Amino acid sequence: MATVLNVKGVTKTYEGGHQALKGVDLEIEEGEILALLGPNGAGKTTLISIICGIATATSGTITVGGYDHARDYRAARNLIGLVPQEINLEPFETVMNSVRFSRGLFGKPRDDARIEEILKLLSLHDKKDNRIMTLSGGMKRRVLIAKALCHDPKILFLDEPTAGVDVELRKDMWEIVARLKETGVTVILTTHYIEEAEAMADRIGVISKGEILLVEEKDALIKRLGQKELLIELDAPIDAVPEALAHYPLSVSDEGGLIYSYDAQAGHTGITGLLSDLREAGLHLADLSTRQSSLEDIFVDLVKEDAA
Amino acid sequence: MNWNAIAAIYRFEMARTFRTLVQSVISPVLSTSLYFIVFGAAIGSRIDQVEGVSYGAFIVPGLIMLTVLTQSTSNASFGIYFPKFIGTVYELLSAPISFYEIVIGYVGAAATKAFMIGMIIFVTAHFFVDLTIAHPVWMVLFLLLTCISFALLGFIIGIWAGNFEQLQLVPMLVITPLVFLGGSFYSISMLPPVWQTITLFNPVVYLISGFRWAFFGQADVALGWSVAAIVVFMAACLFTIGWIFRTGYKLRS
């Protein structure tokens, strides 16, 4: 797949001396969904603002579809659609007029048929003549997406698309993103909800204190960094780990079973040895299951390590 | 040149004008009519002719200027300030348009609106006084240049303003007094000599004088000065806008 966005060594230092970005490198492949995960103040919005032209970088280069985003800003920005974090809309305008305005800004001739198609994709079509101020929060967010999509961008930035949105709307948003991916749009979304990244993204980038800590395939990331646990249920519950098994990293579960922690990626997990030692210790197995740590555990570990 | 973007901004701004018709068009017309009734008919009937023109007719150019200057400034400043205030400015900054195209869109719309109001007042004036225009082409040209220049100034104010109070500050505290003291209701020659000299530092004097010359063929200052004043003023505004563009002042962090 071709690289559609290339960010190289981008830094941002504000006038007061605060360094919001410390040399960010990022490559985005065409058609993928990348979730940029990070705590508040990590630099997610600053990075997006710089790529979209709202803020200027202190140093570094950005190319969008091969165009330098400063020198060939018209060609570069034509490829980008931005859905901002805040619901910034003209309250007195109708949905249709507002979207028409956005399409015009991107230099496209008026095409109401295309706009209506987009409104249908976002289940907004029946609201097209409503004033924005009469819409619910969720609908307003859809208007923002419609405005970002109306010039047919190749890359869509969603800055915390589900911040402050109820569970049902959040699921809706995930569906919309999945539909967009089907139409070939590359999606970059920022979030601090880990489950959102897990549910939507192909790749996940973790950003903290203005630095990208890692960017990896979601599954690989969970697998690589994931600690696994083997849950051992016993016929007869126990209170403490038997002496004979003391050299294993074991703990007793609430139900009186055993929990064995191991690294799934290590060549030798030690499970075979443990199972035979259990029998020798006179313990009888009732059931076995494994549990893998969630992205949230990984994320918390990463950010903690960075802070340390 | 991204013509579609300029057209989009222009149409969007003009739509706002027509949506708020009472506030944008009817209210300036009403207040001007009141000026005509009070100064033209009531007080004016007691005043002799000024420079050979009836007082009611004499104040027409000044009244048009008073409204046009305030309207073009406040329209353009509100036009760009409002997106900043409600946050929709992100769209302008992330769109494939140059700063100059943004300026043409907003200033063009504000100037158009002010020009329209100026012409409406001109027509309204005919209901109160007899008017014959000595130099109609110059009149339109002066009005147009004034609308554009002060819309440029308004745009700068809109970028600079950090709140609604600052937005009102320049039109209220600078422009209105300058217009009142710039000979809207009197000829400079009616002032004592010291004040005549002081008044020459008021740039609006040159605008009103030039505009009045277009109406009646006579002016307080030579026409050349009037033209020079408006050209210098417009150049200063364009220079400031160029500087804002280069530095991203109050727009791009």
Coordinates of C-alpha atoms in Angstrom, one line a residue:
Chain A
M1 CA 0.0 0.0 0.0
A2 CA 1.1 3.5 -0.8
T3 CA 2.0 6.1 1.9
V4 CA -0.6 8.8 1.8
L5 CA 0.7 10.9 4.7
N6 CA 4.3 11.3 5.8
V7 CA 5.2 13.3 8.9
K8 CA 8.9 13.8 9.6
G9 CA 10.5 15.3 12.6
V10 CA 7.7 17.7 13.4
T11 CA 8.2 19.8 16.5
K12 CA 6.0 22.5 18.0
T13 CA 7.1 25.0 20.6
Y14 CA 4.6 27.6 21.7
E15 CA 5.6 31.2 22.4
G16 CA 5.6 30.6 26.2
G17 CA 8.2 27.9 25.7
H18 CA 5.9 24.9 26.1
Q19 CA 7.0 22.1 23.8
A20 CA 3.9 20.4 22.5
L21 CA 5.5 18.1 20.0
K22 CA 9.1 16.8 20.2
G23 CA 10.0 15.5 16.8
V24 CA 7.0 13.4 15.6
D25 CA 7.5 10.9 12.8
L26 CA 4.5 9.2 11.4
E27 CA 3.6 7.3 8.1
I28 CA 0.1 6.6 7.2
E29 CA -0.8 4.0 4.6
E30 CA -3.7 4.5 2.1
G31 CA -7.0 3.1 3.2
E32 CA -6.0 2.2 6.8
I33 CA -7.6 3.4 10.1
L34 CA -5.0 4.6 12.6
A35 CA -6.0 5.4 16.1
L36 CA -3.8 7.9 17.9
L37 CA -4.1 7.1 21.5
G38 CA -2.9 9.4 24.3
P39 CA -3.9 11.1 27.5
N40 CA -5.1 14.7 27.6
G41 CA -2.4 17.2 26.7
A42 CA -0.3 14.5 24.9
G43 CA -0.2 16.6 21.6
K44 CA -2.8 14.7 19.6
T45 CA -4.8 17.8 18.6
T46 CA -1.7 19.9 18.0
L47 CA -0.4 17.3 15.6
I48 CA -3.7 17.2 13.7
S49 CA -3.9 21.0 13.7
I50 CA -0.5 21.2 12.1
I51 CA -1.2 18.6 9.5
C52 CA -4.4 20.3 8.5
G53 CA -2.9 23.8 8.4
I54 CA -4.6 25.3 11.5
A55 CA -1.3 25.6 13.4
T56 CA 2.2 25.9 12.1
A57 CA 5.0 23.6 13.0
T58 CA 8.2 24.9 14.5
S59 CA 10.2 22.5 12.4
G60 CA 9.8 19.3 10.4
T61 CA 8.1 18.4 7.1
I62 CA 4.8 16.9 6.2
T63 CA 3.7 15.5 2.8
V64 CA 0.2 14.6 1.9
G65 CA -0.3 12.4 -1.1
G66 CA 3.3 13.4 -2.1
Y67 CA 2.5 17.2 -1.8
D68 CA 4.5 19.3 0.7
H69 CA 1.8 20.6 3.0
A70 CA 3.3 24.1 3.2
R71 CA 4.6 24.6 -0.4
D72 CA 1.8 22.9 -2.2
Y73 CA -0.8 23.6 0.4
R74 CA -3.7 23.7 -2.0
A75 CA -3.1 20.3 -3.4
A76 CA -2.3 18.9 0.0
R77 CA -5.3 20.3 1.8
N78 CA -7.6 19.2 -1.0
L79 CA -6.9 15.6 0.1
I80 CA -7.7 16.2 3.8
G81 CA -11.0 16.5 5.7
L82 CA -11.1 17.5 9.3
V83 CA -13.7 16.8 11.9
P84 CA -12.7 18.9 14.9
Q85 CA -13.1 17.9 18.5
E86 CA -15.4 20.8 19.4
I87 CA -18.8 21.2 17.8
N88 CA -18.0 24.3 15.8
L89 CA -21.0 25.2 13.6
E90 CA -22.9 28.2 12.5
P91 CA -26.1 27.8 14.6
F92 CA -28.4 29.8 12.3
E93 CA -27.5 28.0 9.1
T94 CA -29.3 25.0 7.6
V95 CA -27.5 21.8 7.3
M96 CA -27.5 22.0 3.5
N97 CA -26.2 25.5 3.4
S98 CA -23.4 24.8 5.9
V99 CA -22.2 21.8 3.9
R100 CA -22.5 23.7 0.6
F101 CA -20.2 26.4 2.2
S102 CA -17.6 23.8 3.1
R103 CA -17.7 22.3 -0.4
G104 CA -17.2 25.7 -1.9
L105 CA -14.3 26.5 0.4
F106 CA -12.5 23.5 -1.0
G107 CA -12.9 24.9 -4.5
K108 CA -15.5 22.4 -5.7
P109 CA -18.4 23.6 -7.8
R110 CA -21.9 23.3 -6.3
D111 CA -23.2 19.8 -6.4
D112 CA -26.3 19.2 -4.2
A113 CA -26.7 15.6 -5.5
R114 CA -23.3 14.7 -4.1
I115 CA -24.0 16.5 -0.8
E116 CA -27.3 14.6 -0.4
E117 CA -25.5 11.3 -1.0
I118 CA -23.2 12.1 1.9
L119 CA -26.1 13.2 4.1
K120 CA -27.7 9.9 3.4
L121 CA -24.5 8.0 4.3
L122 CA -24.6 9.8 7.6
S123 CA -28.4 9.4 8.1
L124 CA -28.8 13.1 8.0
H125 CA -30.8 13.5 4.9
D126 CA -34.1 14.2 6.6
K127 CA -32.5 17.0 8.5
K128 CA -31.0 18.8 5.5
D129 CA -33.3 21.8 5.7
N130 CA -33.2 22.1 9.5
R131 CA -31.3 24.9 11.2
I132 CA -28.2 23.5 13.0
M133 CA -29.2 25.0 16.3
T134 CA -32.3 22.7 16.3
L135 CA -30.2 19.5 16.0
S136 CA -29.1 17.2 18.8
G137 CA -25.4 16.9 19.8
G138 CA -25.0 13.6 17.9
M139 CA -26.6 15.1 14.8
K140 CA -24.3 18.1 15.0
R141 CA -21.3 15.8 15.0
R142 CA -22.6 14.1 11.9
V143 CA -23.0 17.6 10.3
L144 CA -19.3 18.1 11.1
I145 CA -18.4 14.8 9.4
A146 CA -20.6 15.7 6.3
K147 CA -18.8 19.1 6.1
A148 CA -15.4 17.3 6.2
L149 CA -16.5 14.7 3.6
C150 CA -18.2 17.0 1.1
H151 CA -15.1 17.7 -1.0
D152 CA -14.3 13.9 -1.2
P153 CA -11.1 13.9 0.7
K154 CA -8.7 10.9 0.8
I155 CA -7.8 11.3 4.4
L156 CA -10.2 12.1 7.2
F157 CA -9.1 13.3 10.6
L158 CA -11.5 12.7 13.4
D159 CA -10.3 14.5 16.5
E160 CA -11.9 12.7 19.5
P161 CA -15.1 11.9 17.5
T162 CA -16.9 10.3 20.5
A163 CA -15.8 12.6 23.3
G164 CA -18.9 13.3 25.4
V165 CA -21.1 11.1 23.3
D166 CA -23.4 8.5 24.7
V167 CA -22.8 4.7 24.2
E168 CA -25.3 4.3 21.4
L169 CA -24.0 7.2 19.4
R170 CA -20.5 6.0 19.9
K171 CA -21.4 2.7 18.3
D172 CA -23.0 4.6 15.5
M173 CA -19.8 6.5 15.0
W174 CA -17.8 3.3 14.8
E175 CA -20.2 2.1 12.1
I176 CA -19.8 5.3 10.2
V177 CA -16.0 4.9 10.3
A178 CA -16.3 1.3 9.1
R179 CA -18.5 2.5 6.2
L180 CA -16.0 5.2 5.3
K181 CA -13.2 2.7 5.2
E182 CA -15.2 0.7 2.7
T183 CA -15.3 3.7 0.4
G184 CA -11.5 3.8 0.5
V185 CA -11.1 6.8 2.8
T186 CA -8.0 6.7 5.1
V187 CA -9.1 7.6 8.7
I188 CA -6.9 9.0 11.4
L189 CA -8.7 9.3 14.7
T190 CA -7.6 10.5 18.1
T191 CA -9.1 9.1 21.2
H192 CA -8.4 8.5 24.8
Y193 CA -10.9 5.6 24.9
I194 CA -8.9 2.5 24.5
E195 CA -12.0 0.4 23.5
E196 CA -12.5 2.8 20.6
A197 CA -9.1 2.2 19.3
E198 CA -9.5 -1.5 19.8
A199 CA -12.9 -1.6 18.0
M200 CA -12.0 0.6 15.0
A201 CA -8.3 0.8 14.2
D202 CA -6.0 -1.3 12.0
R203 CA -3.0 0.3 13.6
I204 CA -2.5 2.1 16.9
G205 CA -0.1 4.9 17.7
V206 CA 0.5 5.9 21.3
I207 CA 1.4 9.5 21.9
S208 CA 2.5 11.0 25.2
K209 CA 4.0 14.3 26.1
G210 CA 4.6 15.2 22.5
E211 CA 6.3 12.0 21.5
I212 CA 5.0 9.0 19.6
L213 CA 5.9 6.1 21.8
L214 CA 5.0 3.5 19.2
V215 CA 2.9 2.7 16.1
E216 CA 2.0 -0.9 15.5
E217 CA -0.7 -3.2 14.0
K218 CA -3.3 -3.4 16.6
D219 CA -3.3 -7.2 16.9
A220 CA 0.5 -7.4 16.9
L221 CA 0.7 -4.8 19.6
I222 CA -1.7 -6.6 21.8
K223 CA 0.1 -9.9 21.1
R224 CA 3.6 -8.5 21.5
L225 CA 3.1 -6.6 24.7
G226 CA 0.4 -8.8 26.0
Q227 CA 0.9 -10.7 29.2
K228 CA -1.1 -13.8 29.3
E229 CA -2.6 -15.4 32.3
L230 CA -3.6 -19.1 32.7
L231 CA -6.5 -19.5 35.1
I232 CA -6.5 -22.8 36.8
E233 CA -9.7 -23.9 38.5
L234 CA -9.3 -26.7 41.1
D235 CA -11.6 -29.4 42.3
A236 CA -10.9 -28.4 45.9
P237 CA -10.3 -24.6 46.5
I238 CA -7.0 -23.7 48.2
D239 CA -5.9 -20.7 50.4
A240 CA -2.3 -20.5 49.6
V241 CA 0.2 -21.5 46.8
P242 CA 1.6 -25.0 47.9
E243 CA 5.3 -25.1 48.8
A244 CA 6.1 -27.4 46.0
L245 CA 5.0 -24.8 43.4
A246 CA 6.5 -21.8 45.1
H247 CA 9.1 -21.3 42.3
Y248 CA 6.3 -20.5 39.8
P249 CA 4.8 -17.0 39.4
L250 CA 1.5 -18.1 40.8
S251 CA -1.2 -16.4 42.8
V252 CA -4.4 -17.6 44.3
S253 CA -7.6 -16.4 42.7
D254 CA -10.7 -15.3 44.6
E255 CA -12.4 -18.6 43.9
G256 CA -9.5 -20.6 45.4
G257 CA -7.9 -21.5 42.1
L258 CA -4.5 -20.5 40.7
I259 CA -3.4 -17.8 38.3
Y260 CA -0.2 -18.3 36.3
S261 CA 1.2 -15.3 34.5
Y262 CA 3.5 -15.8 31.5
D263 CA 4.7 -14.1 28.4
A264 CA 2.9 -15.5 25.4
Q265 CA 5.8 -14.5 23.1
A266 CA 8.5 -16.2 25.1
G267 CA 9.8 -19.4 23.6
H268 CA 9.2 -21.3 26.8
T269 CA 6.0 -20.6 28.7
G270 CA 6.6 -23.2 31.4
I271 CA 3.0 -24.4 31.2
T272 CA 3.9 -28.1 30.5
G273 CA 6.1 -28.2 33.6
L274 CA 3.6 -26.5 35.8
L275 CA 0.8 -28.9 34.8
S276 CA 2.8 -32.0 35.7
D277 CA 4.0 -30.3 38.9
L278 CA 0.4 -29.6 39.9
R279 CA -0.5 -33.3 39.6
E280 CA 2.6 -34.2 41.7
A281 CA 1.5 -31.7 44.3
G282 CA -1.8 -33.6 44.5
L283 CA -4.0 -30.8 43.0
H284 CA -6.8 -31.9 40.6
L285 CA -7.8 -29.6 37.8
A286 CA -11.4 -28.7 37.2
D287 CA -11.0 -26.3 34.3
L288 CA -8.4 -24.2 32.4
S289 CA -8.7 -20.9 30.7
T290 CA -6.4 -18.1 29.5
R291 CA -6.8 -14.3 29.7
Q292 CA -4.9 -11.8 27.6
S293 CA -4.3 -8.3 28.8
S294 CA -6.3 -5.6 27.1
L295 CA -5.0 -2.6 25.2
E296 CA -5.8 -0.5 28.2
D297 CA -3.3 -2.4 30.4
I298 CA -0.7 -2.0 27.7
F299 CA -1.4 1.7 27.3
V300 CA -1.3 2.4 31.0
D301 CA 2.0 0.5 31.2
L302 CA 3.5 2.5 28.3
V303 CA 2.5 5.9 29.6
K304 CA 3.6 5.0 33.1
E305 CA 7.0 3.9 31.7
D306 CA 7.3 7.1 29.8
A307 CA 6.5 9.1 32.9
A308 CA 9.1 7.2 35.0
Chain B
M1 CA -7.2 31.5 -7.6
N2 CA -9.9 29.5 -5.8
W3 CA -12.9 31.3 -7.2
N4 CA -15.4 28.8 -5.8
A5 CA -14.1 29.5 -2.3
I6 CA -14.4 33.3 -2.7
A7 CA -17.9 32.8 -4.1
A8 CA -18.8 30.5 -1.2
I9 CA -17.7 33.0 1.4
Y10 CA -19.3 35.9 -0.4
R11 CA -22.6 34.1 -0.8
F12 CA -22.6 32.9 2.9
E13 CA -22.0 36.4 4.1
M14 CA -24.6 38.0 1.8
A15 CA -27.1 35.3 3.0
R16 CA -26.5 36.5 6.6
T17 CA -27.4 40.1 5.4
F18 CA -30.6 39.0 3.9
R19 CA -31.5 36.8 6.9
T20 CA -31.1 39.8 9.2
L21 CA -32.7 42.3 6.9
V22 CA -34.2 44.4 9.7
Q23 CA -30.9 44.8 11.5
S24 CA -28.8 45.1 8.4
V25 CA -30.8 47.3 6.0
I26 CA -33.9 48.7 7.6
S27 CA -32.3 50.1 10.8
P28 CA -29.6 52.3 9.0
V29 CA -32.3 53.6 6.7
L30 CA -34.6 54.5 9.6
S31 CA -31.8 56.2 11.5
T32 CA -30.8 58.2 8.4
S33 CA -34.4 59.3 7.9
L34 CA -34.5 60.5 11.4
Y35 CA -31.4 62.6 10.7
F36 CA -33.1 64.1 7.7
I37 CA -36.2 65.0 9.7
V38 CA -34.3 66.5 12.7
F39 CA -31.3 68.2 10.9
G40 CA -32.7 68.6 7.4
A41 CA -36.3 69.6 7.9
A42 CA -36.6 70.9 11.5
I43 CA -33.3 72.6 12.2
G44 CA -32.3 72.9 8.6
S45 CA -35.3 75.1 7.8
R46 CA -33.7 77.8 10.1
I47 CA -30.3 77.5 8.4
D48 CA -29.5 79.4 5.3
Q49 CA -27.8 77.8 2.3
V50 CA -24.3 76.4 2.9
E51 CA -21.9 77.0 0.0
G52 CA -25.0 77.7 -2.2
V53 CA -26.7 74.4 -1.4
S54 CA -29.7 74.0 0.8
Y55 CA -28.8 72.6 4.2
G56 CA -31.0 69.6 3.8
A57 CA -29.2 68.6 0.6
F58 CA -25.8 69.7 2.0
I59 CA -25.8 67.0 4.7
V60 CA -26.8 64.1 2.3
P61 CA -23.2 63.1 1.4
G62 CA -22.1 63.3 5.0
L63 CA -25.0 61.2 6.2
I64 CA -24.3 58.6 3.5
M65 CA -20.6 58.5 4.6
L66 CA -21.6 58.3 8.3
T67 CA -23.6 55.1 7.6
V68 CA -21.3 53.6 5.0
L69 CA -18.2 54.0 7.1
T70 CA -19.8 52.5 10.2
Q71 CA -21.5 49.7 8.2
S72 CA -18.5 48.6 6.1
T73 CA -16.3 48.5 9.2
S74 CA -18.7 46.7 11.4
N75 CA -19.9 44.2 8.7
A76 CA -16.4 43.1 7.8
S77 CA -15.2 43.0 11.4
F78 CA -18.2 40.9 12.5
G79 CA -17.9 38.7 9.4
I80 CA -14.4 37.5 10.3
Y81 CA -14.8 37.8 14.1
F82 CA -17.9 35.6 14.3
P83 CA -16.2 32.4 12.9
K84 CA -13.3 33.1 15.3
F85 CA -15.8 33.4 18.2
I86 CA -17.8 30.3 17.4
G87 CA -14.8 28.3 16.2
T88 CA -15.8 27.7 12.6
V89 CA -12.6 29.5 11.6
Y90 CA -10.9 26.1 11.5
E91 CA -12.6 25.5 8.2
L92 CA -11.1 28.6 6.6
L93 CA -7.6 27.8 7.9
S94 CA -7.7 24.1 6.7
A95 CA -9.2 24.8 3.3
P96 CA -7.1 25.1 0.2
I97 CA -7.5 28.9 0.0
S98 CA -5.0 31.7 0.4
F99 CA -5.4 34.5 2.9
Y100 CA -6.1 36.9 0.1
E101 CA -9.0 34.9 -1.1
I102 CA -10.5 34.9 2.4
V103 CA -10.1 38.7 2.4
I104 CA -11.7 39.2 -1.0
G105 CA -14.7 37.0 0.1
Y106 CA -15.3 38.8 3.4
V107 CA -14.3 42.3 2.4
G108 CA -16.2 42.0 -0.9
A109 CA -19.4 41.0 0.9
A110 CA -19.1 43.7 3.6
A111 CA -18.4 46.4 1.0
T112 CA -21.3 45.2 -1.2
K113 CA -23.6 45.5 1.8
A114 CA -22.4 48.9 2.8
F115 CA -22.6 50.1 -0.9
M116 CA -26.2 48.8 -1.1
I117 CA -27.1 50.7 2.1
G118 CA -25.4 53.8 0.8
M119 CA -27.4 53.7 -2.3
I120 CA -30.7 53.0 -0.4
I121 CA -30.0 56.1 1.7
F122 CA -29.2 58.1 -1.4
V123 CA -32.6 57.1 -2.8
T124 CA -34.3 57.7 0.5
A125 CA -32.8 61.3 0.6
H126 CA -34.8 62.1 -2.6
F127 CA -38.0 61.8 -0.5
F128 CA -36.7 64.7 1.7
V129 CA -34.7 67.0 -0.5
D130 CA -34.1 67.9 -4.2
L131 CA -30.8 66.5 -5.4
T132 CA -28.9 66.8 -8.7
I133 CA -25.6 65.0 -8.9
A134 CA -22.7 67.0 -10.5
H135 CA -20.4 64.1 -11.1
P136 CA -22.3 60.8 -10.8
V137 CA -19.4 58.5 -11.9
W138 CA -17.1 60.1 -9.3
M139 CA -19.9 59.7 -6.7
V140 CA -20.2 56.0 -7.3
L141 CA -16.4 55.6 -7.5
F142 CA -15.9 57.4 -4.2
L143 CA -18.6 55.4 -2.5
L144 CA -17.1 52.2 -3.8
L145 CA -13.5 53.0 -2.7
T146 CA -14.8 54.1 0.7
C147 CA -16.8 50.9 1.2
I148 CA -13.8 48.7 0.2
S149 CA -11.2 50.7 2.3
F150 CA -13.3 50.6 5.5
A151 CA -14.3 47.0 5.0
L152 CA -10.5 46.3 4.9
L153 CA -10.2 48.2 8.1
G154 CA -13.1 46.2 9.6
F155 CA -11.5 43.0 8.6
I156 CA -8.3 44.0 10.4
I157 CA -10.3 44.9 13.5
G158 CA -12.2 41.5 13.3
I159 CA -8.9 39.7 13.3
W160 CA -7.4 41.8 16.1
A161 CA -10.5 41.8 18.4
G162 CA -10.4 39.4 21.3
N163 CA -14.0 40.0 22.4
F164 CA -17.2 41.7 21.4
E165 CA -16.3 44.9 23.3
Q166 CA -13.1 45.3 21.3
L167 CA -15.0 44.7 18.2
Q168 CA -17.2 47.7 18.9
L169 CA -14.4 49.9 20.2
V170 CA -13.0 51.3 16.9
P171 CA -16.4 51.9 15.1
M172 CA -17.8 53.5 18.2
L173 CA -14.9 55.4 19.7
V174 CA -12.9 56.3 16.6
I175 CA -15.0 56.2 13.4
T176 CA -18.2 57.8 14.6
P177 CA -16.5 60.9 16.2
L178 CA -14.2 61.3 13.2
V179 CA -17.2 61.3 10.8
F180 CA -19.2 63.7 13.0
L181 CA -16.2 66.0 13.3
G182 CA -15.3 65.5 9.6
G183 CA -17.8 67.9 8.2
S184 CA -20.9 65.6 7.8
F185 CA -23.2 68.3 9.0
Y186 CA -21.2 71.5 8.3
S187 CA -18.6 72.9 6.0
I188 CA -15.1 73.2 7.3
S189 CA -15.1 76.9 6.4
M190 CA -17.8 77.4 9.0
L191 CA -15.2 76.6 11.8
P192 CA -12.8 79.1 13.5
P193 CA -9.4 79.2 11.7
V194 CA -7.6 77.1 14.4
W195 CA -10.1 74.3 14.2
Q196 CA -10.0 74.4 10.4
T197 CA -6.3 73.5 10.7
I198 CA -6.8 70.8 13.3
T199 CA -9.6 69.3 11.3
L200 CA -7.2 68.7 8.4
F201 CA -5.6 65.9 10.4
N202 CA -8.9 64.1 10.4
P203 CA -8.8 61.7 7.4
V204 CA -12.5 61.5 7.1
V205 CA -12.6 65.2 6.2
Y206 CA -11.0 64.3 2.8
L207 CA -13.5 61.5 2.2
I208 CA -16.6 63.6 2.9
S209 CA -15.2 66.6 1.0
G210 CA -14.4 64.5 -2.1
F211 CA -17.8 62.8 -1.9
R212 CA -19.6 66.2 -1.5
W213 CA -17.6 67.5 -4.5
A214 CA -19.1 64.6 -6.6
F215 CA -22.5 65.8 -5.5
F216 CA -22.3 69.5 -5.7
G217 CA -19.1 70.3 -7.6
Q218 CA -17.5 72.1 -4.6
A219 CA -15.3 70.9 -1.8
D220 CA -13.5 71.9 1.4
V221 CA -10.2 70.5 0.2
A222 CA -8.9 70.0 -3.3
L223 CA -10.2 66.8 -5.0
G224 CA -6.6 65.5 -5.5
W225 CA -6.2 65.4 -1.7
S226 CA -9.4 63.5 -1.3
V227 CA -8.3 60.9 -3.8
A228 CA -4.8 60.7 -2.3
A229 CA -6.3 60.2 1.2
I230 CA -8.4 57.3 0.2
V231 CA -5.6 55.7 -1.8
V232 CA -3.2 56.0 1.1
F233 CA -5.7 54.7 3.6
M234 CA -6.5 51.7 1.4
A235 CA -2.8 51.0 0.9
A236 CA -2.2 51.1 4.6
C237 CA -5.0 48.6 5.2
L238 CA -3.7 46.3 2.5
F239 CA -0.2 46.5 3.9
T240 CA -1.5 45.6 7.4
I241 CA -3.4 42.7 5.9
G242 CA -0.3 41.5 4.1
W243 CA 1.5 41.6 7.5
I244 CA -1.3 39.6 9.2
F245 CA -1.0 37.1 6.3
R246 CA 2.7 36.7 6.7
T247 CA 2.7 36.3 10.5
G248 CA -0.6 34.5 11.0
Y249 CA -1.3 37.2 13.6
K250 CA -4.1 36.0 15.9
L251 CA -5.2 33.4 13.4
R252 CA -2.6 30.5 13.2
S253 CA -0.9 29.5 16.4

